[in-house]
């Protein structure tokens, strides 16, 4: 991972940690379940945004290099696996 | 939230925290992006499983009571909102 | 299903049919894959909107009646199954 | 699209059409909403499988060529858009 991608991903992970700590407090304080669920949805979206950042870096480095080095089948196979796995 | 649901949800949140700490280490140690993404997918699935637990409790308590107390429109409206929000 | 829900769902199904016919033409005319994929995503979203309509009707009739008739466990179990199945 | 991909995608579109016709009959015959929803979920999954086929072809042709022709930024930008759009 490039340094700027890595910094951004680590920062986003810290944000997700903080968000989850907030959800823990909501559960401990018996907040309304519907409000808790809206927050867990938001956390999953934050993780997805982080994935886009990782994927962006991956495509621009490993995938480009893989295709140029004739390892296209491998890197493309991995991308298709990820696409299929994404929501399972 | 009923005590057993609450305990289970808090335990699952701790598991998610641990999983995210593992992902942070993978990022710091420059592990392969594809492997990191598979782990972030797994974390999102773990959060979804936790949501099912919360929703289960919500349906069996607040929704049942809401319908019996003639607040069906409100609790059903909330469920539909959650369904629509779930993957956005 | 109530008559108005049924009419709306059937109308939405016709819309989805038309949309899919458009996608078929795009494939036959060798349109750009990225544009085709954006259309298949839109079709899936249209199907999801139709699901919300069906679920709305289901919650307001069968679920409310089920809970009032002490078959809450059954109707709630079905809802949780649907939630889990939704994106699998 | 390569001829074999195109044939496969068109065949899958026909399958989806048939499946939707079955759902229409279920709605017309007032089948149980939960059973109808399970079928609409299955249709969405079938469309997703078709997307994987289209994406597979796209990656192996346009993306590989784009990267070799120094249009990497463009083809990668499109892939990231698709990833973000996928479930919205």
XYZ file of C-alpha atoms in Angstrom:
352
model
C 0.000 0.000 0.000
C 1.289 3.476 -0.806
C 2.025 5.645 2.263
C -0.871 8.053 1.634
C -3.361 5.202 1.138
C -2.049 3.506 4.282
C -2.403 6.705 6.349
C -5.917 7.245 5.091
C -6.952 3.627 5.758
C -5.525 3.722 9.304
C -7.329 7.001 9.974
C -10.581 5.503 8.732
C -10.054 2.430 10.929
C -9.679 4.731 13.960
C -12.922 6.452 13.008
C -14.686 3.075 12.770
C -13.290 2.117 16.207
C -14.685 5.321 17.690
C -18.050 4.774 16.039
C -18.238 1.226 17.415
C -17.375 2.502 20.913
C -20.347 4.867 20.572
C -22.588 1.946 19.584
C -21.373 -0.016 22.627
C -22.414 2.879 24.851
C -25.830 3.015 23.188
C -26.319 -0.701 23.883
C -25.149 -0.369 27.499
C -27.485 2.578 28.051
C -30.448 0.692 26.528
C -30.989 3.137 23.675
C -33.777 2.402 21.204
C -32.878 -0.581 18.967
C -33.909 1.215 15.781
C -31.427 4.011 16.538
C -28.687 1.481 17.303
C -29.326 -0.311 13.997
C -29.069 2.957 12.065
C -25.620 3.395 13.621
C -24.465 -0.149 12.765
C -25.565 0.528 9.166
C -23.483 3.713 9.192
C -20.457 1.765 10.464
C -20.807 -0.769 7.673
C -20.958 2.070 5.159
C -17.784 3.575 6.682
C -16.062 0.194 6.287
C -17.225 0.058 2.663
C -15.752 3.514 2.035
C -12.477 2.242 3.483
C -12.647 -0.754 1.148
C -13.001 1.554 -1.854
C -9.809 3.307 -0.742
C -7.931 -0.017 -0.435
C -9.302 -1.238 -3.752
C -8.354 2.027 -5.439
C -4.734 1.589 -4.340
C -4.771 -2.091 -5.267
C -6.058 -1.417 -8.787
C -3.532 1.351 -9.425
C -0.546 -0.681 -8.233
C -0.824 -4.488 -8.072
C -3.434 -4.857 -10.825
C -1.671 -2.532 -13.269
C 1.663 -4.235 -12.588
C 0.102 -7.694 -12.774
C -1.402 -6.971 -16.184
C 1.855 -5.486 -17.469
C 3.781 -8.533 -16.173
C 1.418 -11.006 -17.850
C -0.167 -12.088 -14.584
C -3.490 -10.648 -15.719
C -5.387 -13.901 -15.171
C -4.361 -14.019 -11.540
C -5.131 -10.395 -10.607
C -8.413 -10.438 -12.529
C -9.469 -13.717 -10.928
C -8.896 -12.113 -7.539
C -11.011 -9.072 -8.463
C -13.901 -11.286 -9.541
C -13.658 -13.250 -6.297
C -13.846 -9.985 -4.360
C -16.855 -8.824 -6.377
C -18.680 -12.064 -5.653
C -17.650 -12.112 -1.991
C -18.467 -8.444 -1.394
C -21.989 -8.939 -0.037
C -21.973 -12.564 1.072
C -33.048 -4.837 25.139
C -33.462 -8.035 27.155
C -30.425 -8.927 29.304
C -29.494 -11.996 27.227
C -29.733 -10.052 23.953
C -27.675 -7.247 25.452
C -24.959 -9.648 26.652
C -24.812 -11.314 23.267
C -24.660 -7.995 21.394
C -21.880 -6.670 23.646
C -19.917 -9.915 23.191
C -20.292 -9.618 19.423
C -19.137 -5.987 19.541
C -15.988 -7.108 21.380
C -15.388 -9.709 18.692
C -15.753 -7.050 15.986
C -13.292 -4.804 17.879
C -10.748 -7.618 17.970
C -11.253 -8.367 14.300
C -10.706 -4.703 13.393
C -7.525 -4.632 15.502
C -6.315 -7.573 13.408
C -7.093 -5.670 10.204
C -5.169 -2.659 11.524
C -2.116 -4.892 12.036
C -2.477 -6.284 8.510
C -2.503 -2.723 7.122
C 0.482 -1.677 9.247
C 2.425 -4.750 8.139
C 1.620 -4.120 4.454
C -0.262 -7.372 3.937
C -1.739 -8.069 0.515
C -4.744 -5.786 -0.154
C -6.921 -8.654 -1.386
C -6.433 -10.460 1.931
C -7.225 -7.286 3.876
C -10.429 -6.776 1.874
C -11.559 -10.338 2.604
C -11.206 -9.504 6.299
C -13.157 -6.234 6.045
C -15.923 -8.192 4.293
C -15.909 -10.674 7.181
C -16.183 -7.825 9.688
C -19.191 -6.401 7.864
C -20.801 -9.836 7.927
C -20.165 -10.057 11.687
C -21.853 -6.669 12.133
C -24.798 -7.905 10.070
C -25.118 -10.969 12.320
C -25.173 -8.631 15.314
C -27.914 -6.595 13.617
C -30.032 -9.728 13.211
C -29.706 -10.302 16.976
C -30.794 -6.725 17.735
C -33.638 -6.887 15.232
C -34.784 -10.221 16.666
C -35.090 -8.663 20.119
C -36.743 -5.553 18.716
C -39.385 -7.533 16.829
C -40.200 -9.745 19.822
C -40.562 -6.826 22.229
C -41.166 -3.316 20.858
C -42.883 -4.397 17.636
C -45.198 -6.890 19.306
C -46.073 -4.362 22.021
C -46.475 -1.567 19.482
C -48.938 -3.594 17.441
C -50.893 -4.644 20.555
C -51.013 -0.988 21.718
C -52.286 0.261 18.351
C -49.017 1.915 17.427
C -48.611 -0.498 14.522
C -48.186 2.265 11.934
C -45.214 3.695 13.796
C -43.313 0.447 14.446
C -43.989 -0.837 10.928
C -42.883 2.454 9.398
C -39.610 2.114 11.289
C -39.086 -1.442 10.055
C -39.599 -0.357 6.453
C -37.132 2.493 6.906
C -34.574 0.020 8.246
C -35.158 -2.341 5.317
C -34.585 0.470 2.847
C -31.574 1.833 4.740
C -29.954 -1.565 5.268
C -27.639 -1.493 2.275
C -27.409 2.198 1.475
C -52.112 -8.819 -0.914
C -54.461 -5.851 -0.878
C -55.747 -4.799 -4.329
C -53.806 -1.512 -4.376
C -50.559 -3.227 -3.343
C -51.140 -5.915 -5.966
C -51.754 -3.344 -8.716
C -48.637 -1.432 -7.745
C -46.472 -4.571 -7.600
C -47.718 -5.761 -11.009
C -47.034 -2.320 -12.496
C -43.530 -2.374 -11.075
C -42.955 -5.865 -12.478
C -43.931 -4.559 -15.932
C -41.451 -1.722 -15.522
C -38.707 -4.211 -14.590
C -39.587 -6.317 -17.661
C -39.230 -3.266 -19.892
C -35.949 -2.314 -18.293
C -34.578 -5.830 -18.824
C -35.667 -5.719 -22.468
C -33.620 -2.529 -22.811
C -30.606 -4.270 -21.269
C -31.012 -7.148 -23.721
C -30.860 -4.675 -26.607
C -27.743 -3.068 -25.136
C -26.063 -6.489 -24.987
C -27.137 -7.389 -28.527
C -25.849 -4.048 -29.832
C -22.500 -4.482 -28.036
C -22.871 -1.424 -25.833
C -20.085 -0.635 -23.388
C -20.074 -3.148 -20.487
C -19.805 -0.438 -17.834
C -23.019 1.156 -19.120
C -24.769 -2.220 -19.169
C -23.715 -2.900 -15.572
C -25.087 0.460 -14.436
C -28.429 -0.605 -15.915
C -28.413 -4.027 -14.235
C -27.730 -2.240 -10.925
C -30.714 0.017 -11.596
C -32.907 -3.031 -12.278
C -31.867 -4.606 -8.988
C -32.734 -1.384 -7.206
C -36.154 -1.357 -8.904
C -36.713 -4.930 -7.675
C -35.726 -3.849 -4.169
C -38.248 -1.008 -4.300
C -40.880 -3.552 -5.286
C -39.838 -5.721 -2.336
C -40.362 -2.803 0.034
C -43.912 -2.471 -1.327
C -44.604 -6.189 -0.787
C -43.035 -6.130 2.676
C -45.058 -3.042 3.598
C -48.287 -4.846 2.760
C -47.106 -8.010 4.504
C -46.249 -6.176 7.735
C -49.552 -4.296 7.800
C -51.678 -7.399 7.228
C -50.181 -10.841 7.949
C -47.706 -9.710 10.603
C -50.197 -7.584 12.506
C -52.794 -10.379 12.356
C -50.191 -13.008 13.277
C -49.153 -11.090 16.380
C -52.755 -10.476 17.419
C -53.544 -14.193 16.903
C -50.582 -15.316 19.033
C -48.599 -16.551 16.046
C -45.951 -13.902 16.681
C -43.116 -16.429 16.822
C -43.891 -17.673 13.342
C -44.300 -14.315 11.576
C -41.256 -12.846 13.345
C -39.137 -15.874 12.493
C -40.080 -15.372 8.842
C -39.102 -11.687 8.970
C -35.687 -12.543 10.417
C -35.157 -15.165 7.717
C -35.953 -12.557 5.076
C -33.562 -10.057 6.659
C -30.758 -12.613 6.623
C -31.584 -13.817 3.111
C -31.964 -10.325 1.655
C -28.437 -9.938 0.301
C -27.256 -13.537 0.070
C -18.313 -8.409 -25.501
C -16.827 -11.666 -26.738
C -19.329 -13.952 -28.518
C -19.303 -16.602 -25.767
C -19.832 -13.989 -23.033
C -22.625 -12.420 -25.055
C -24.373 -15.778 -25.585
C -24.103 -16.575 -21.903
C -25.393 -13.149 -20.826
C -28.366 -13.352 -23.224
C -29.185 -16.841 -21.952
C -29.073 -15.589 -18.368
C -31.330 -12.649 -19.281
C -33.880 -15.113 -20.678
C -33.709 -17.091 -17.461
C -34.333 -13.906 -15.442
C -37.306 -13.067 -17.708
C -38.796 -16.492 -17.057
C -38.231 -16.182 -13.327
C -39.960 -12.769 -13.266
C -42.909 -14.214 -15.200
C -43.192 -16.830 -12.452
C -43.192 -14.095 -9.812
C -45.933 -12.257 -11.692
C -48.066 -15.394 -11.585
C -47.413 -15.741 -7.840
C -48.598 -12.147 -7.301
C -51.678 -12.642 -9.498
C -52.571 -15.832 -7.644
C -52.145 -14.143 -4.238
C -49.347 -16.420 -3.063
C -47.854 -15.793 0.368
C -45.764 -12.593 0.379
C -42.834 -14.242 2.148
C -42.583 -16.821 -0.637
C -42.773 -14.091 -3.290
C -39.976 -12.131 -1.584
C -37.751 -15.209 -1.523
C -38.214 -15.408 -5.284
C -37.419 -11.719 -5.871
C -34.240 -12.234 -3.831
C -33.356 -15.177 -6.062
C -33.909 -13.040 -9.174
C -31.592 -10.348 -7.835
C -28.967 -12.995 -7.176
C -29.355 -14.273 -10.743
C -28.819 -10.725 -12.025
C -25.719 -10.433 -9.853
C -24.348 -13.666 -11.337
C -24.937 -12.181 -14.795
C -23.048 -9.046 -13.717
C -20.063 -11.143 -12.686
C -20.035 -12.641 -16.182
C -20.126 -9.182 -17.815
C -17.480 -7.844 -15.437
C -15.270 -10.866 -16.110
C -15.336 -10.141 -19.837
C -14.833 -6.422 -19.258
C -11.776 -6.955 -17.061
C -10.181 -9.419 -19.490
C -10.685 -7.170 -22.539
C -11.292 -3.432 -22.016
C -9.439 -3.139 -18.703
C -6.383 -5.073 -19.851
C -6.268 -3.088 -23.102
C -6.871 0.205 -21.300
C -3.966 -0.410 -18.934
C -1.669 -1.464 -21.797
C -2.704 1.660 -23.773
C -2.001 3.998 -20.842
C -5.676 4.665 -20.179
C -5.377 3.000 -16.798
C -6.779 5.985 -14.886
C -9.961 5.928 -16.913
C -10.696 2.188 -16.743
C -9.783 2.032 -13.041
C -11.953 5.053 -12.249
C -14.870 3.258 -13.903
C -14.264 0.098 -11.863
C -14.265 2.088 -8.613
C -17.507 3.796 -9.627
C -19.076 0.412 -10.269
C -17.864 -0.900 -6.895
C -19.419 2.077 -5.119
C -22.631 1.931 -7.142
C -23.039 -1.831 -6.823
C -25.376 -1.811 -3.826
C -26.786 1.680 -3.889
